[in-house]
């Protein structure tokens, strides 16, 4: 059967952009092209935890290789989130799964490059265009267009902004949206598990230690790798000068956590390097239907930064949700090209079914930031902070 296709152009080849490409290519009436500013597709960020919702969406999209035990580490205890006392290592809070009977759907921790490779196995290289920094985007009744810094352009019938938390597409079509640094910075590292496996009392499961100097997280990842991740507060003026993924200082890491338990200190000392990630957040958007033919996905659509380690999984779910919106409104097997009214119907279904879920998280993150800013240093108790942290299992 021959199909008349619409062209969907995707801005950004992160988790959202790649999963969108995988999802939408399943529909025979859609042709996809992805445009990425990086010179090559190489994930340098350290770890990423993908939660049951993200893993289930990947499974439904046929990305079964991402669910393999070898590339994603799952806690042996079966409890995904374990918080420990920062001085004594005692477990102070656990967040068990709710309704996740299958082990392959349990939270898996990946090196980002491994997850990216798993996604790339499902995307033909010919549809990903690197070295294409989007300078400008345009939308009219009959087409959308991206204009790149190298002077070239691309035209399509639908545009999806999957260009991350500082999204150009969002800024173009939703200029009044407000994003801001949260005052937190993250330091992350990835290295072989053999570097730390002999540390006495190293927990077998991933763990987080929240204390007065910040939160420290450590976990095994797939492929016998290990990650240390910490976050702490810095003055906003300092944070504004930090570029995402710039080299951080292991000395800062070691000094900052020197009053924590011997396990944390040993992990900080074993960490060979760090990269810094300033954290940003923003208000939930009032619509994801930015223009008649333009929508957004991933961090571009729900800018909540690293909070709840949820953004990657939600980006995957966004892609699956948009696929379902197309399938719901236009079916799977369709031979004629969708009209503008039909495209708008698809994007409206996506907006109305998906945005409230993601907005709930953005709102929760903003409430948490406001509550935190009202706590004085003298009143701050890290144990209370762990116990008062909202349970986010609804996300899965
Ligand atoms: C410290 C930290 C820890 C985190 N940990 C977790 C975790 O454990 N689990 C989890 O689920 N989430 C986690 N997250 C969130 C997660 O990383 C993001 O939600 C996820 O990467 C979003 O994917 P994305 O594709 O929407 O955006 P991105 O990954 O930012 O991808 C956007 C892409 O668009 C490209 N781009 C941007 N601008 C342009 C332009 N002008 N022209 C062309 N291309 C452009 C970028 O180069 C990039 O490749 C964490 C975030 C942080 C900061």
Short mmCIF file of C-alpha atoms and ligand atoms in Angstrom, two decimals:
data_model
loop_
_atom_site.label_atom_id
_atom_site.label_comp_id
_atom_site.label_asym_id
_atom_site.label_seq_id
_atom_site.Cartn_x
_atom_site.Cartn_y
_atom_site.Cartn_z
CA UNK A 1 0.00 0.00 0.00
CA UNK A 2 1.45 3.42 -0.83
CA UNK A 3 1.19 6.15 1.76
CA UNK A 4 1.20 9.89 1.35
CA UNK A 5 3.41 11.03 4.21
CA UNK A 6 3.64 14.13 6.34
CA UNK A 7 7.08 15.27 7.40
CA UNK A 8 7.63 15.76 11.14
CA UNK A 9 10.77 17.73 11.96
CA UNK A 10 12.21 17.29 15.43
CA UNK A 11 14.49 19.83 17.11
CA UNK A 12 17.07 18.04 19.29
CA UNK A 13 18.38 14.47 19.46
CA UNK A 14 18.32 13.92 23.24
CA UNK A 15 16.20 11.22 24.88
CA UNK A 16 12.99 12.99 23.82
CA UNK A 17 14.04 13.57 20.21
CA UNK A 18 15.34 10.05 19.66
CA UNK A 19 12.32 8.38 21.28
CA UNK A 20 9.99 10.59 19.23
CA UNK A 21 11.78 9.47 16.08
CA UNK A 22 11.39 5.82 17.10
CA UNK A 23 7.72 6.27 18.02
CA UNK A 24 6.52 8.29 15.04
CA UNK A 25 8.38 6.19 12.46
CA UNK A 26 6.05 3.34 13.46
CA UNK A 27 3.25 5.18 11.69
CA UNK A 28 3.44 4.60 7.93
CA UNK A 29 2.09 8.04 7.10
CA UNK A 30 4.86 9.89 8.96
CA UNK A 31 8.37 10.72 7.79
CA UNK A 32 10.77 12.00 10.45
CA UNK A 33 13.92 14.13 10.41
CA UNK A 34 15.89 15.07 13.53
CA UNK A 35 18.15 18.13 13.80
CA UNK A 36 20.83 18.32 16.48
CA UNK A 37 23.37 21.04 17.23
CA UNK A 38 26.09 18.70 18.55
CA UNK A 39 28.87 17.76 16.16
CA UNK A 40 28.35 14.08 16.97
CA UNK A 41 25.89 12.04 19.02
CA UNK A 42 27.91 11.35 22.14
CA UNK A 43 26.32 11.42 25.61
CA UNK A 44 28.82 12.73 28.14
CA UNK A 45 26.46 13.06 31.10
CA UNK A 46 26.97 10.30 33.68
CA UNK A 47 24.05 8.26 34.96
CA UNK A 48 20.33 8.20 34.36
CA UNK A 49 17.69 6.21 36.20
CA UNK A 50 14.75 5.19 34.05
CA UNK A 51 11.63 4.45 36.08
CA UNK A 52 8.92 1.84 35.43
CA UNK A 53 6.84 4.25 33.34
CA UNK A 54 9.73 4.99 30.98
CA UNK A 55 10.73 1.32 30.73
CA UNK A 56 7.14 0.26 29.97
CA UNK A 57 6.89 2.92 27.25
CA UNK A 58 10.17 1.75 25.72
CA UNK A 59 8.86 -1.82 25.75
CA UNK A 60 5.64 -0.78 24.01
CA UNK A 61 7.70 1.02 21.38
CA UNK A 62 9.72 -2.14 20.76
CA UNK A 63 12.97 -0.83 22.31
CA UNK A 64 13.47 -4.13 24.11
CA UNK A 65 17.28 -3.86 24.11
CA UNK A 66 17.01 -1.00 26.64
CA UNK A 67 15.35 -3.37 29.13
CA UNK A 68 18.20 -5.88 29.11
CA UNK A 69 19.81 -6.60 32.50
CA UNK A 70 23.30 -6.02 31.13
CA UNK A 71 22.89 -2.31 30.36
CA UNK A 72 20.64 -1.18 33.23
CA UNK A 73 21.36 -1.95 36.90
CA UNK A 74 18.39 -2.79 39.12
CA UNK A 75 18.62 -2.77 42.91
CA UNK A 76 19.02 -6.38 44.19
CA UNK A 77 16.56 -5.64 47.05
CA UNK A 78 13.84 -4.65 44.59
CA UNK A 79 13.41 -1.28 46.39
CA UNK A 80 14.27 1.53 43.98
CA UNK A 81 14.84 4.47 46.32
CA UNK A 82 16.72 4.11 49.60
CA UNK A 83 17.68 7.08 51.77
CA UNK A 84 20.38 6.66 54.43
CA UNK A 85 21.45 8.72 57.42
CA UNK A 86 24.34 10.91 56.34
CA UNK A 87 26.47 10.04 59.40
CA UNK A 88 25.43 6.51 60.38
CA UNK A 89 24.33 4.95 57.04
CA UNK A 90 21.16 3.76 58.75
CA UNK A 91 18.19 3.49 56.33
CA UNK A 92 15.80 6.34 57.14
CA UNK A 93 13.36 6.07 54.27
CA UNK A 94 12.50 3.62 51.51
CA UNK A 95 10.17 4.22 48.58
CA UNK A 96 9.06 0.80 47.34
CA UNK A 97 7.46 0.21 43.95
CA UNK A 98 3.71 0.38 43.68
CA UNK A 99 2.31 -2.16 41.25
CA UNK A 100 5.50 -3.09 39.37
CA UNK A 101 5.33 -6.89 39.34
CA UNK A 102 7.86 -7.49 36.56
CA UNK A 103 11.57 -7.11 37.28
CA UNK A 104 12.30 -5.80 33.79
CA UNK A 105 10.07 -2.79 34.56
CA UNK A 106 11.86 -1.94 37.81
CA UNK A 107 13.93 1.27 37.84
CA UNK A 108 17.16 0.70 35.91
CA UNK A 109 20.28 2.84 36.18
CA UNK A 110 22.21 3.39 32.97
CA UNK A 111 25.29 5.15 31.84
CA UNK A 112 23.70 7.76 29.54
CA UNK A 113 25.81 6.67 26.60
CA UNK A 114 24.46 3.10 26.94
CA UNK A 115 20.86 4.29 26.91
CA UNK A 116 21.57 6.55 23.95
CA UNK A 117 23.15 3.62 22.03
CA UNK A 118 20.13 1.46 22.80
CA UNK A 119 17.83 4.14 21.33
CA UNK A 120 20.08 4.76 18.33
CA UNK A 121 19.80 1.10 17.31
CA UNK A 122 16.20 1.93 16.34
CA UNK A 123 16.85 5.13 14.38
CA UNK A 124 18.39 5.11 10.90
CA UNK A 125 21.45 7.41 10.95
CA UNK A 126 20.27 9.03 7.70
CA UNK A 127 17.39 10.82 9.47
CA UNK A 128 19.58 12.43 12.16
CA UNK A 129 21.35 15.60 11.07
CA UNK A 130 24.13 16.77 13.39
CA UNK A 131 25.92 20.14 13.38
CA UNK A 132 22.54 21.81 12.84
CA UNK A 133 22.20 24.53 15.47
CA UNK A 134 18.71 25.95 15.20
CA UNK A 135 18.86 29.72 15.03
CA UNK A 136 15.21 30.37 14.23
CA UNK A 137 11.89 28.57 13.73
CA UNK A 138 8.83 29.59 11.76
CA UNK A 139 5.28 28.27 11.45
CA UNK A 140 2.45 29.15 9.09
CA UNK A 141 -0.87 27.62 8.00
CA UNK A 142 0.75 25.22 5.58
CA UNK A 143 4.28 24.50 6.83
CA UNK A 144 6.90 24.74 9.60
CA UNK A 145 10.56 25.59 9.06
CA UNK A 146 13.83 25.49 10.97
CA UNK A 147 16.69 27.82 10.04
CA UNK A 148 20.16 26.72 11.09
CA UNK A 149 23.25 28.68 12.06
CA UNK A 150 25.07 27.27 9.00
CA UNK A 151 22.63 29.07 6.70
CA UNK A 152 20.62 25.97 5.69
CA UNK A 153 16.99 25.25 6.56
CA UNK A 154 14.49 22.40 6.81
CA UNK A 155 10.77 22.42 6.07
CA UNK A 156 8.05 20.09 7.32
CA UNK A 157 4.39 19.85 8.23
CA UNK A 158 4.77 19.39 11.99
CA UNK A 159 7.52 20.69 14.30
CA UNK A 160 8.33 19.16 17.68
CA UNK A 161 10.64 21.07 20.00
CA UNK A 162 12.67 18.44 21.87
CA UNK A 163 15.55 20.82 22.41
CA UNK A 164 15.87 20.61 26.16
CA UNK A 165 15.30 22.79 29.18
CA UNK A 166 16.49 26.01 27.49
CA UNK A 167 14.43 25.21 24.38
CA UNK A 168 14.71 27.63 21.49
CA UNK A 169 11.41 26.39 20.11
CA UNK A 170 9.62 27.15 23.39
CA UNK A 171 11.24 30.61 23.51
CA UNK A 172 10.19 31.31 19.91
CA UNK A 173 6.53 30.37 20.25
CA UNK A 174 6.02 30.94 23.97
CA UNK A 175 8.29 33.94 24.68
CA UNK A 176 6.75 34.78 28.06
CA UNK A 177 7.71 31.50 29.69
CA UNK A 178 9.93 31.98 32.73
CA UNK A 179 12.83 29.59 33.50
CA UNK A 180 15.31 30.18 36.30
CA UNK A 181 18.28 28.61 38.14
CA UNK A 182 17.07 26.82 41.28
CA UNK A 183 20.23 27.53 43.29
CA UNK A 184 21.33 23.89 43.14
CA UNK A 185 24.29 22.47 41.29
CA UNK A 186 24.97 18.78 40.62
CA UNK A 187 28.36 17.09 40.33
CA UNK A 188 28.32 13.77 38.51
CA UNK A 189 30.87 11.11 37.66
CA UNK A 190 30.94 7.66 36.04
CA UNK A 191 33.72 5.10 36.35
CA UNK A 192 34.28 1.32 36.60
CA UNK A 193 32.61 -0.45 39.54
CA UNK A 194 35.95 -2.14 40.30
CA UNK A 195 37.18 1.27 41.60
CA UNK A 196 34.81 1.10 44.59
CA UNK A 197 33.72 -2.52 45.01
CA UNK A 198 36.06 -3.12 47.97
CA UNK A 199 34.86 -0.15 50.02
CA UNK A 200 33.78 -1.67 53.37
CA UNK A 201 30.00 -1.61 53.94
CA UNK A 202 29.25 -0.27 50.45
CA UNK A 203 25.49 -0.86 50.06
CA UNK A 204 24.54 -3.29 47.29
CA UNK A 205 21.61 -1.06 46.31
CA UNK A 206 21.70 2.50 45.03
CA UNK A 207 21.54 4.91 47.95
CA UNK A 208 21.14 8.57 48.78
CA UNK A 209 22.55 10.32 51.82
CA UNK A 210 20.91 13.72 52.49
CA UNK A 211 22.86 15.81 54.99
CA UNK A 212 23.62 19.40 55.97
CA UNK A 213 26.13 19.91 53.15
CA UNK A 214 24.01 18.46 50.37
CA UNK A 215 22.82 15.12 49.00
CA UNK A 216 25.19 12.37 47.88
CA UNK A 217 23.99 9.51 45.67
CA UNK A 218 25.90 6.41 44.61
CA UNK A 219 24.85 3.52 42.42
CA UNK A 220 26.03 0.74 40.22
CA UNK A 221 25.04 1.11 36.57
CA UNK A 222 24.82 -1.46 33.80
CA UNK A 223 28.01 -2.75 32.12
CA UNK A 224 29.86 -2.88 35.48
CA UNK A 225 30.00 0.87 35.81
CA UNK A 226 29.43 3.02 38.88
CA UNK A 227 28.24 6.57 39.42
CA UNK A 228 28.52 9.16 42.15
CA UNK A 229 26.20 12.15 42.01
CA UNK A 230 25.81 14.94 44.53
CA UNK A 231 23.94 18.20 44.71
CA UNK A 232 24.18 21.23 46.95
CA UNK A 233 23.19 24.90 47.06
CA UNK A 234 25.28 27.72 45.65
CA UNK A 235 24.55 31.43 45.26
CA UNK A 236 22.55 32.08 42.07
CA UNK A 237 25.23 34.45 40.73
CA UNK A 238 27.82 31.66 40.93
CA UNK A 239 25.46 29.14 39.32
CA UNK A 240 24.76 31.45 36.37
CA UNK A 241 28.44 31.22 35.40
CA UNK A 242 28.51 27.39 35.34
CA UNK A 243 28.08 25.77 31.94
CA UNK A 244 26.26 22.43 31.85
CA UNK A 245 28.77 19.56 31.82
CA UNK A 246 31.81 21.72 32.53
CA UNK A 247 34.61 20.07 34.49
CA UNK A 248 34.00 20.19 38.27
CA UNK A 249 36.40 19.83 41.19
CA UNK A 250 36.83 16.50 43.00
CA UNK A 251 38.48 18.46 45.83
CA UNK A 252 35.25 20.42 46.36
CA UNK A 253 33.34 17.12 46.41
CA UNK A 254 35.72 15.54 48.94
CA UNK A 255 35.80 18.54 51.25
CA UNK A 256 32.07 19.10 51.14
CA UNK A 257 31.26 15.53 52.23
CA UNK A 258 34.14 15.02 54.70
CA UNK A 259 31.77 15.04 57.70
CA UNK A 260 29.55 12.31 56.17
CA UNK A 261 29.78 8.56 56.90
CA UNK A 262 33.04 6.69 56.10
CA UNK A 263 31.30 5.05 53.10
CA UNK A 264 30.42 8.44 51.59
CA UNK A 265 33.91 9.77 52.27
CA UNK A 266 35.47 6.71 50.63
CA UNK A 267 33.18 7.12 47.60
CA UNK A 268 34.08 10.81 47.32
CA UNK A 269 37.78 9.94 47.47
CA UNK A 270 37.43 7.22 44.85
CA UNK A 271 35.58 9.54 42.44
CA UNK A 272 38.16 10.28 39.73
CA UNK A 273 36.57 13.40 38.15
CA UNK A 274 33.31 15.29 38.18
CA UNK A 275 31.26 17.34 35.77
CA UNK A 276 29.00 20.15 36.94
CA UNK A 277 25.32 20.63 36.03
CA UNK A 278 23.54 23.77 37.21
CA UNK A 279 19.89 23.01 37.90
CA UNK A 280 17.06 24.97 36.27
CA UNK A 281 13.28 24.88 36.61
CA UNK A 282 10.28 26.73 35.23
CA UNK A 283 6.54 27.21 35.55
CA UNK A 284 4.29 24.62 33.89
CA UNK A 285 3.16 25.77 30.44
CA UNK A 286 -0.51 26.60 29.88
CA UNK A 287 -0.45 24.76 26.53
CA UNK A 288 1.89 22.50 24.55
CA UNK A 289 0.11 23.41 21.33
CA UNK A 290 2.47 26.30 20.64
CA UNK A 291 1.22 26.98 17.12
CA UNK A 292 -1.14 25.17 14.76
CA UNK A 293 1.61 22.73 13.74
CA UNK A 294 4.05 23.03 16.62
CA UNK A 295 4.35 21.15 19.90
CA UNK A 296 7.05 20.26 22.42
CA UNK A 297 8.28 17.25 24.38
CA UNK A 298 10.78 16.34 27.09
CA UNK A 299 12.50 19.05 29.14
CA UNK A 300 11.35 21.67 26.63
CA UNK A 301 7.75 20.91 27.65
CA UNK A 302 8.22 20.34 31.39
CA UNK A 303 11.24 22.19 32.71
CA UNK A 304 11.78 20.71 36.18
CA UNK A 305 15.52 19.96 35.99
CA UNK A 306 16.94 16.94 37.78
CA UNK A 307 14.20 16.84 40.44
CA UNK A 308 12.87 13.35 41.27
CA UNK A 309 15.19 11.87 38.60
CA UNK A 310 12.14 11.80 36.37
CA UNK A 311 12.79 13.90 33.24
CA UNK A 312 14.25 11.15 31.06
CA UNK A 313 11.39 8.76 31.77
CA UNK A 314 8.83 11.50 31.17
CA UNK A 315 10.51 12.40 27.87
CA UNK A 316 10.10 8.77 26.76
CA UNK A 317 6.47 8.79 27.88
CA UNK A 318 5.85 12.05 25.97
CA UNK A 319 7.03 10.38 22.78
CA UNK A 320 4.81 7.35 23.37
CA UNK A 321 1.87 9.64 24.23
CA UNK A 322 2.26 11.58 20.98
CA UNK A 323 2.39 8.30 19.06
CA UNK A 324 -0.85 7.23 20.79
CA UNK A 325 -2.46 10.60 19.99
CA UNK A 326 -1.72 10.09 16.27
CA UNK A 327 -2.95 6.51 16.43
CA UNK A 328 -6.11 7.52 18.30
CA UNK A 329 -7.02 10.37 15.96
CA UNK A 330 -5.80 9.03 12.61
CA UNK A 331 -5.41 5.29 13.06
CA UNK A 332 -2.37 3.20 12.11
CA UNK A 333 -3.02 2.42 8.48
CA UNK A 334 -3.90 5.53 6.63
CA UNK A 335 -2.98 6.23 3.05
CA UNK A 336 -3.86 9.90 2.57
CA UNK A 337 -2.05 12.81 4.08
CA UNK A 338 -3.52 14.26 7.30
CA UNK A 339 -5.09 17.71 6.93
CA UNK A 340 -4.28 20.70 9.13
CA UNK A 341 -7.49 20.16 11.11
CA UNK A 342 -6.52 16.53 11.73
CA UNK A 343 -2.99 17.51 12.80
CA UNK A 344 -4.45 20.03 15.23
CA UNK A 345 -6.74 17.34 16.60
CA UNK A 346 -3.73 15.04 17.22
CA UNK A 347 -1.76 17.79 18.94
CA UNK A 348 -4.78 18.75 21.06
CA UNK A 349 -5.21 15.14 22.23
CA UNK A 350 -1.50 15.04 23.13
CA UNK A 351 -1.72 18.37 24.96
CA UNK A 352 -4.84 17.51 26.90
CA UNK A 353 -3.85 14.00 27.93
CA UNK A 354 -0.16 14.50 28.61
CA UNK A 355 0.41 18.06 29.84
CA UNK A 356 -1.61 17.81 33.11
CA UNK A 357 0.53 14.88 34.27
CA UNK A 358 3.83 16.67 33.59
CA UNK A 359 2.50 19.99 34.94
CA UNK A 360 1.70 18.29 38.24
CA UNK A 361 5.41 17.50 38.62
CA UNK A 362 6.51 21.04 37.66
CA UNK A 363 4.13 22.44 40.27
CA UNK A 364 5.41 20.02 42.92
CA UNK A 365 9.00 21.04 42.18
CA UNK A 366 8.16 24.76 42.42
CA UNK A 367 6.30 24.22 45.72
CA UNK A 368 9.34 22.34 47.06
CA UNK A 369 11.66 25.18 46.06
CA UNK A 370 9.41 27.75 47.72
CA UNK A 371 9.15 25.69 50.91
CA UNK A 372 12.92 25.23 50.99
CA UNK A 373 13.61 28.94 50.57
CA UNK A 374 11.49 29.69 53.64
CA UNK A 375 13.54 27.36 55.89
CA UNK A 376 16.29 29.13 57.81
CA UNK A 377 19.67 27.47 58.13
CA UNK A 378 19.16 26.99 61.90
CA UNK A 379 15.85 25.14 61.34
CA UNK A 380 17.18 22.91 58.57
CA UNK A 381 17.08 19.22 59.49
CA UNK A 382 18.14 16.87 56.68
CA UNK A 383 16.28 13.92 58.20
CA UNK A 384 13.04 15.92 58.19
CA UNK A 385 13.78 16.95 54.61
CA UNK A 386 14.06 13.29 53.56
CA UNK A 387 10.90 12.33 55.39
CA UNK A 388 8.92 15.35 54.17
CA UNK A 389 9.94 14.78 50.54
CA UNK A 390 6.76 14.10 48.53
CA UNK A 391 6.39 10.52 47.36
CA UNK A 392 6.63 10.53 43.57
CA UNK A 393 5.65 6.94 42.84
CA UNK A 394 2.50 8.30 41.07
CA UNK A 395 4.87 9.30 38.25
CA UNK A 396 5.30 5.63 37.40
C1 LIG B 1 21.93 16.34 37.27
C2 LIG B 1 20.75 15.73 36.59
C3 LIG B 1 20.41 14.42 36.88
C4 LIG B 1 19.32 13.84 36.25
N1 LIG B 1 19.01 12.53 36.54
C5 LIG B 1 17.95 11.98 35.94
C6 LIG B 1 17.63 10.62 36.20
O1 LIG B 1 18.29 9.90 36.94
N2 LIG B 1 16.53 10.10 35.58
C7 LIG B 1 15.77 10.84 34.71
O2 LIG B 1 14.79 10.31 34.17
N3 LIG B 1 16.07 12.11 34.44
C8 LIG B 1 17.15 12.70 35.02
N4 LIG B 1 17.47 13.97 34.73
C9 LIG B 1 16.65 14.70 33.75
C10 LIG B 1 17.01 14.24 32.35
O3 LIG B 1 18.41 14.33 32.13
C11 LIG B 1 16.30 15.10 31.33
O4 LIG B 1 14.96 15.24 31.69
C12 LIG B 1 16.38 14.49 29.94
O5 LIG B 1 17.72 14.38 29.54
C13 LIG B 1 15.60 15.37 28.97
O6 LIG B 1 15.79 14.91 27.68
P1 LIG B 1 15.44 15.87 26.47
O7 LIG B 1 15.69 15.08 25.25
O8 LIG B 1 14.13 16.51 26.68
O9 LIG B 1 16.50 17.07 26.58
P2 LIG B 1 18.08 17.03 26.39
O10 LIG B 1 18.66 15.77 26.87
O11 LIG B 1 18.57 18.31 26.97
O12 LIG B 1 18.26 17.05 24.80
C14 LIG B 1 18.03 18.22 24.04
C15 LIG B 1 18.84 18.13 22.77
O13 LIG B 1 18.55 19.27 21.97
C16 LIG B 1 19.76 19.79 21.47
N5 LIG B 1 19.58 21.22 21.24
C17 LIG B 1 19.36 22.19 22.16
N6 LIG B 1 19.29 23.39 21.57
C18 LIG B 1 19.46 23.18 20.24
C19 LIG B 1 19.51 24.05 19.11
N7 LIG B 1 19.36 25.38 19.23
N8 LIG B 1 19.70 23.51 17.89
C20 LIG B 1 19.84 22.15 17.74
N9 LIG B 1 19.83 21.29 18.79
C21 LIG B 1 19.64 21.79 20.03
C22 LIG B 1 20.78 19.51 22.57
O14 LIG B 1 22.11 19.54 22.08
C23 LIG B 1 20.35 18.15 23.05
O15 LIG B 1 20.97 17.10 22.35
C24 LIG B 1 18.55 14.57 35.33
C25 LIG B 1 18.91 15.90 35.02
C26 LIG B 1 20.00 16.48 35.65
C27 LIG B 1 20.34 17.91 35.31
#
